[in-house]
Amino acid sequence: MNPEKSSNDEREQRILEVASELIAHYGYDKTTVSDIAREAGISKGAIYLHFDSKDALFEALLIREMEAYTMRWMQLLEADERGGTIGVMYRLILQALQESPFMTAMFIRDSRVMGSYIRKPNNFFRRQEEHDGRFIFVKMMQNAGVITEDIDTRVISHVMDMLAFGLVSMRDIKNPAHIPETEALLTGIAEILDRALTPPDADSEAGKQVIRQLMSTAQAQMNE
């Protein structure tokens, strides 16, 4: 970390806002630090008072966008009576994603937006995947009675990983023209998961409590 890192929060947020707009439009590879500085109306050197590198700036942007998205998703979840069940969770994920094109690009690892960054061996996404979050989530939801215990926890979490990674990788192995829209895919996944995994007497509030706990832990990990 730069020992002379600026404490000008207003300028830092302006940099991130501009970076979000440019990268969403042109992609990570085609957006330079100079582009961001020019659009933000500051010098290139001023950016390096906040971020050590383009990667550091991009990762700060990822965290910013994820925190905003998570806050919105939690608002929707808390307001929905069935928000603590797996199917409704996925439906609300879709609703929150529709409000943030940048988060949608992150969610599906859109190569146009993420560019060469997602191929870096120690990128933000890979570091997050080191935490066995899906297994922990399923186990806690089973303990809360919101996901069935009839199927092995490891199997459920692995299938959910397959679905998540499939959303990312299928564009590389299947003609995009034959892939349903993201909205239809997430809606279908939500319906399938709900029918397969939600017990008839599932307590939505218990599921919400699990999510609150996990979101608090995830936020701490992102800011490590």
Short mmCIF file of C-alpha atoms in Angstrom, two decimals:
data_model
loop_
_atom_site.label_atom_id
_atom_site.label_comp_id
_atom_site.label_asym_id
_atom_site.label_seq_id
_atom_site.Cartn_x
_atom_site.Cartn_y
_atom_site.Cartn_z
CA MET A 1 0.00 0.00 0.00
CA ASN A 2 1.27 3.46 -0.83
CA PRO A 3 2.37 5.03 2.51
CA GLU A 4 1.25 8.41 1.16
CA LYS A 5 -2.21 7.16 0.17
CA SER A 6 -4.65 10.03 -0.06
CA SER A 7 -7.50 10.36 2.42
CA ASN A 8 -9.61 12.37 -0.05
CA ASP A 9 -12.68 10.12 0.00
CA GLU A 10 -14.70 12.35 -2.33
CA ARG A 11 -12.02 12.15 -5.03
CA GLU A 12 -11.62 8.41 -4.54
CA GLN A 13 -15.33 7.83 -5.03
CA ARG A 14 -15.25 10.01 -8.15
CA ILE A 15 -12.41 7.88 -9.53
CA LEU A 16 -14.37 4.69 -8.86
CA GLU A 17 -17.56 6.10 -10.36
CA VAL A 18 -15.76 7.08 -13.55
CA ALA A 19 -13.93 3.74 -13.68
CA SER A 20 -17.25 1.90 -13.36
CA GLU A 21 -18.76 3.80 -16.29
CA LEU A 22 -15.72 3.44 -18.56
CA ILE A 23 -15.03 -0.23 -17.82
CA ALA A 24 -18.70 -1.17 -18.20
CA HIS A 25 -18.67 0.54 -21.62
CA TYR A 26 -15.19 -0.22 -22.99
CA GLY A 27 -14.02 -3.14 -20.83
CA TYR A 28 -11.07 -3.57 -18.48
CA ASP A 29 -8.45 -4.05 -21.19
CA LYS A 30 -9.40 -1.01 -23.25
CA THR A 31 -9.74 1.34 -20.28
CA THR A 32 -6.48 2.90 -19.12
CA VAL A 33 -5.61 4.78 -15.96
CA SER A 34 -5.06 7.82 -18.17
CA ASP A 35 -8.63 7.45 -19.52
CA ILE A 36 -10.02 7.37 -15.99
CA ALA A 37 -7.94 10.36 -14.89
CA ARG A 38 -8.98 12.43 -17.91
CA GLU A 39 -12.68 11.65 -17.45
CA ALA A 40 -12.46 12.35 -13.70
CA GLY A 41 -10.76 15.68 -14.39
CA ILE A 42 -7.62 14.87 -12.38
CA SER A 43 -4.03 13.93 -13.10
CA LYS A 44 -2.89 10.35 -13.59
CA GLY A 45 -0.60 10.81 -10.59
CA ALA A 46 -3.58 11.70 -8.40
CA ILE A 47 -5.07 8.29 -9.08
CA TYR A 48 -1.90 6.64 -7.80
CA LEU A 49 -2.32 8.54 -4.55
CA HIS A 50 -5.38 6.32 -4.00
CA PHE A 51 -4.52 3.08 -5.80
CA ASP A 52 -1.15 1.39 -6.29
CA SER A 53 -2.05 0.03 -9.73
CA LYS A 54 -4.81 -0.42 -12.27
CA ASP A 55 -5.53 -3.84 -10.73
CA ALA A 56 -5.81 -2.30 -7.26
CA LEU A 57 -8.24 0.29 -8.62
CA PHE A 58 -10.28 -2.40 -10.37
CA GLU A 59 -10.44 -4.57 -7.25
CA ALA A 60 -11.57 -1.60 -5.17
CA LEU A 61 -14.27 -1.07 -7.79
CA LEU A 62 -15.33 -4.73 -7.59
CA ILE A 63 -15.66 -4.47 -3.81
CA ARG A 64 -17.60 -1.20 -4.08
CA GLU A 65 -20.03 -2.65 -6.60
CA MET A 66 -20.49 -5.86 -4.64
CA GLU A 67 -21.21 -3.97 -1.43
CA ALA A 68 -23.82 -1.80 -3.18
CA TYR A 69 -25.37 -4.84 -4.83
CA THR A 70 -25.41 -6.81 -1.56
CA MET A 71 -27.11 -3.94 0.25
CA ARG A 72 -29.79 -3.77 -2.44
CA TRP A 73 -30.26 -7.55 -2.48
CA MET A 74 -30.61 -7.63 1.31
CA GLN A 75 -33.22 -4.86 1.15
CA LEU A 76 -35.26 -6.94 -1.28
CA LEU A 77 -34.75 -10.11 0.75
CA GLU A 78 -35.82 -8.51 4.03
CA ALA A 79 -38.94 -7.05 2.39
CA ASP A 80 -40.06 -10.40 0.91
CA GLU A 81 -41.99 -12.72 3.22
CA ARG A 82 -40.40 -15.76 1.54
CA GLY A 83 -37.00 -14.13 1.08
CA GLY A 84 -35.24 -16.74 3.20
CA THR A 85 -36.01 -19.64 0.85
CA ILE A 86 -33.58 -20.69 -1.87
CA GLY A 87 -35.88 -20.07 -4.83
CA VAL A 88 -36.88 -16.57 -3.75
CA MET A 89 -33.23 -15.77 -2.99
CA TYR A 90 -32.32 -16.48 -6.61
CA ARG A 91 -35.29 -14.47 -7.89
CA LEU A 92 -34.17 -11.49 -5.81
CA ILE A 93 -30.61 -11.94 -7.04
CA LEU A 94 -31.99 -11.46 -10.55
CA GLN A 95 -33.97 -8.38 -9.54
CA ALA A 96 -30.91 -6.76 -7.92
CA LEU A 97 -28.68 -7.67 -10.87
CA GLN A 98 -31.07 -6.03 -13.31
CA GLU A 99 -30.41 -2.72 -11.54
CA SER A 100 -26.61 -2.98 -11.98
CA PRO A 101 -25.13 -3.80 -15.41
CA PHE A 102 -21.65 -3.87 -13.91
CA MET A 103 -22.67 -6.48 -11.31
CA THR A 104 -24.32 -8.54 -14.04
CA ALA A 105 -20.99 -8.53 -15.89
CA MET A 106 -19.24 -9.61 -12.71
CA PHE A 107 -21.80 -12.33 -12.02
CA ILE A 108 -21.40 -14.00 -15.40
CA ARG A 109 -17.68 -13.07 -15.68
CA ASP A 110 -18.37 -11.22 -18.92
CA SER A 111 -15.06 -11.43 -20.81
CA ARG A 112 -15.75 -8.20 -22.69
CA VAL A 113 -15.96 -6.25 -19.43
CA MET A 114 -13.60 -8.24 -17.20
CA GLY A 115 -11.03 -8.75 -19.96
CA SER A 116 -7.62 -10.21 -19.15
CA TYR A 117 -8.12 -9.57 -15.43
CA ILE A 118 -10.13 -12.77 -14.94
CA ARG A 119 -7.22 -14.83 -16.30
CA LYS A 120 -4.78 -13.56 -13.70
CA PRO A 121 -3.83 -16.37 -11.28
CA ASN A 122 -4.49 -14.44 -8.06
CA ASN A 123 -7.40 -12.29 -9.10
CA PHE A 124 -10.19 -11.16 -6.80
CA PHE A 125 -12.59 -13.90 -7.92
CA ARG A 126 -10.08 -16.70 -7.34
CA ARG A 127 -9.29 -15.41 -3.88
CA GLN A 128 -12.99 -15.40 -3.01
CA GLU A 129 -13.36 -18.97 -4.29
CA GLU A 130 -10.75 -20.15 -1.78
CA HIS A 131 -13.41 -19.83 0.89
CA ASP A 132 -15.72 -22.87 0.76
CA GLY A 133 -18.67 -20.54 1.01
CA ARG A 134 -21.20 -22.61 -0.90
CA PHE A 135 -20.78 -25.65 1.38
CA ILE A 136 -21.01 -23.50 4.48
CA PHE A 137 -24.15 -21.80 3.12
CA VAL A 138 -25.90 -25.11 2.33
CA LYS A 139 -24.96 -26.66 5.68
CA MET A 140 -26.24 -23.67 7.61
CA MET A 141 -29.46 -23.60 5.59
CA GLN A 142 -29.95 -27.33 6.24
CA ASN A 143 -29.39 -26.80 9.95
CA ALA A 144 -31.99 -24.02 9.84
CA GLY A 145 -34.49 -26.34 8.11
CA VAL A 146 -34.64 -24.23 4.94
CA ILE A 147 -32.86 -26.72 2.65
CA THR A 148 -33.69 -30.41 2.72
CA GLU A 149 -31.33 -32.76 4.54
CA ASP A 150 -32.30 -35.67 2.28
CA ILE A 151 -29.43 -34.87 -0.09
CA ASP A 152 -25.78 -34.79 0.98
CA THR A 153 -24.49 -31.29 1.72
CA ARG A 154 -21.42 -31.74 -0.48
CA VAL A 155 -23.54 -32.89 -3.39
CA ILE A 156 -25.91 -29.92 -3.13
CA SER A 157 -23.08 -27.39 -2.83
CA HIS A 158 -21.22 -28.99 -5.75
CA VAL A 159 -24.31 -28.92 -7.96
CA MET A 160 -24.82 -25.25 -7.07
CA ASP A 161 -21.17 -24.59 -7.97
CA MET A 162 -21.74 -26.36 -11.29
CA LEU A 163 -24.71 -24.10 -11.98
CA ALA A 164 -22.76 -20.97 -11.07
CA PHE A 165 -19.65 -21.87 -13.05
CA GLY A 166 -21.83 -23.06 -15.91
CA LEU A 167 -23.32 -19.58 -16.21
CA VAL A 168 -19.77 -18.29 -16.61
CA SER A 169 -18.22 -20.92 -18.87
CA MET A 170 -21.01 -22.04 -21.20
CA ARG A 171 -20.45 -19.00 -23.42
CA ASP A 172 -17.00 -20.39 -24.21
CA ILE A 173 -18.22 -23.82 -25.31
CA LYS A 174 -21.72 -23.24 -26.68
CA ASN A 175 -23.05 -20.96 -29.39
CA PRO A 176 -24.32 -17.86 -27.51
CA ALA A 177 -27.33 -17.81 -29.84
CA HIS A 178 -28.47 -21.08 -28.24
CA ILE A 179 -28.12 -19.87 -24.65
CA PRO A 180 -31.24 -18.43 -22.96
CA GLU A 181 -31.13 -14.89 -21.60
CA THR A 182 -29.65 -14.49 -18.11
CA GLU A 183 -33.07 -13.55 -16.72
CA ALA A 184 -34.64 -16.77 -17.99
CA LEU A 185 -31.72 -18.85 -16.75
CA LEU A 186 -31.80 -17.45 -13.22
CA THR A 187 -35.57 -17.75 -13.06
CA GLY A 188 -35.32 -21.38 -14.14
CA ILE A 189 -32.52 -22.12 -11.67
CA ALA A 190 -34.59 -20.56 -8.88
CA GLU A 191 -37.61 -22.72 -9.73
CA ILE A 192 -35.56 -25.92 -9.99
CA LEU A 193 -33.74 -25.31 -6.71
CA ASP A 194 -36.95 -24.42 -4.88
CA ARG A 195 -38.76 -27.55 -6.04
CA ALA A 196 -35.80 -29.80 -5.29
CA LEU A 197 -34.45 -28.35 -2.06
CA THR A 198 -37.08 -26.36 -0.13
CA PRO A 199 -39.01 -28.38 2.49
CA PRO A 200 -42.77 -27.68 2.62
CA ASP A 201 -42.47 -26.26 6.15
CA ALA A 202 -39.36 -24.16 5.50
CA ASP A 203 -39.02 -21.18 7.87
CA SER A 204 -38.14 -18.17 5.75
CA GLU A 205 -37.06 -16.10 8.76
CA ALA A 206 -34.53 -18.78 9.72
CA GLY A 207 -33.13 -18.62 6.20
CA LYS A 208 -32.88 -14.84 6.41
CA GLN A 209 -30.92 -15.13 9.63
CA VAL A 210 -28.42 -17.43 7.92
CA ILE A 211 -28.01 -14.93 5.08
CA ARG A 212 -27.50 -12.02 7.50
CA GLN A 213 -24.73 -13.91 9.23
CA LEU A 214 -23.03 -14.98 6.01
CA MET A 215 -23.25 -11.52 4.46
CA SER A 216 -21.57 -10.02 7.51
CA THR A 217 -18.73 -12.55 7.25
CA ALA A 218 -18.37 -12.08 3.47
CA GLN A 219 -18.12 -8.31 3.82
CA ALA A 220 -15.31 -8.71 6.36
CA GLN A 221 -13.45 -11.07 4.01
CA MET A 222 -13.77 -8.71 1.03
CA ASN A 223 -12.16 -5.92 3.02
CA GLU A 224 -9.23 -8.00 4.29
#
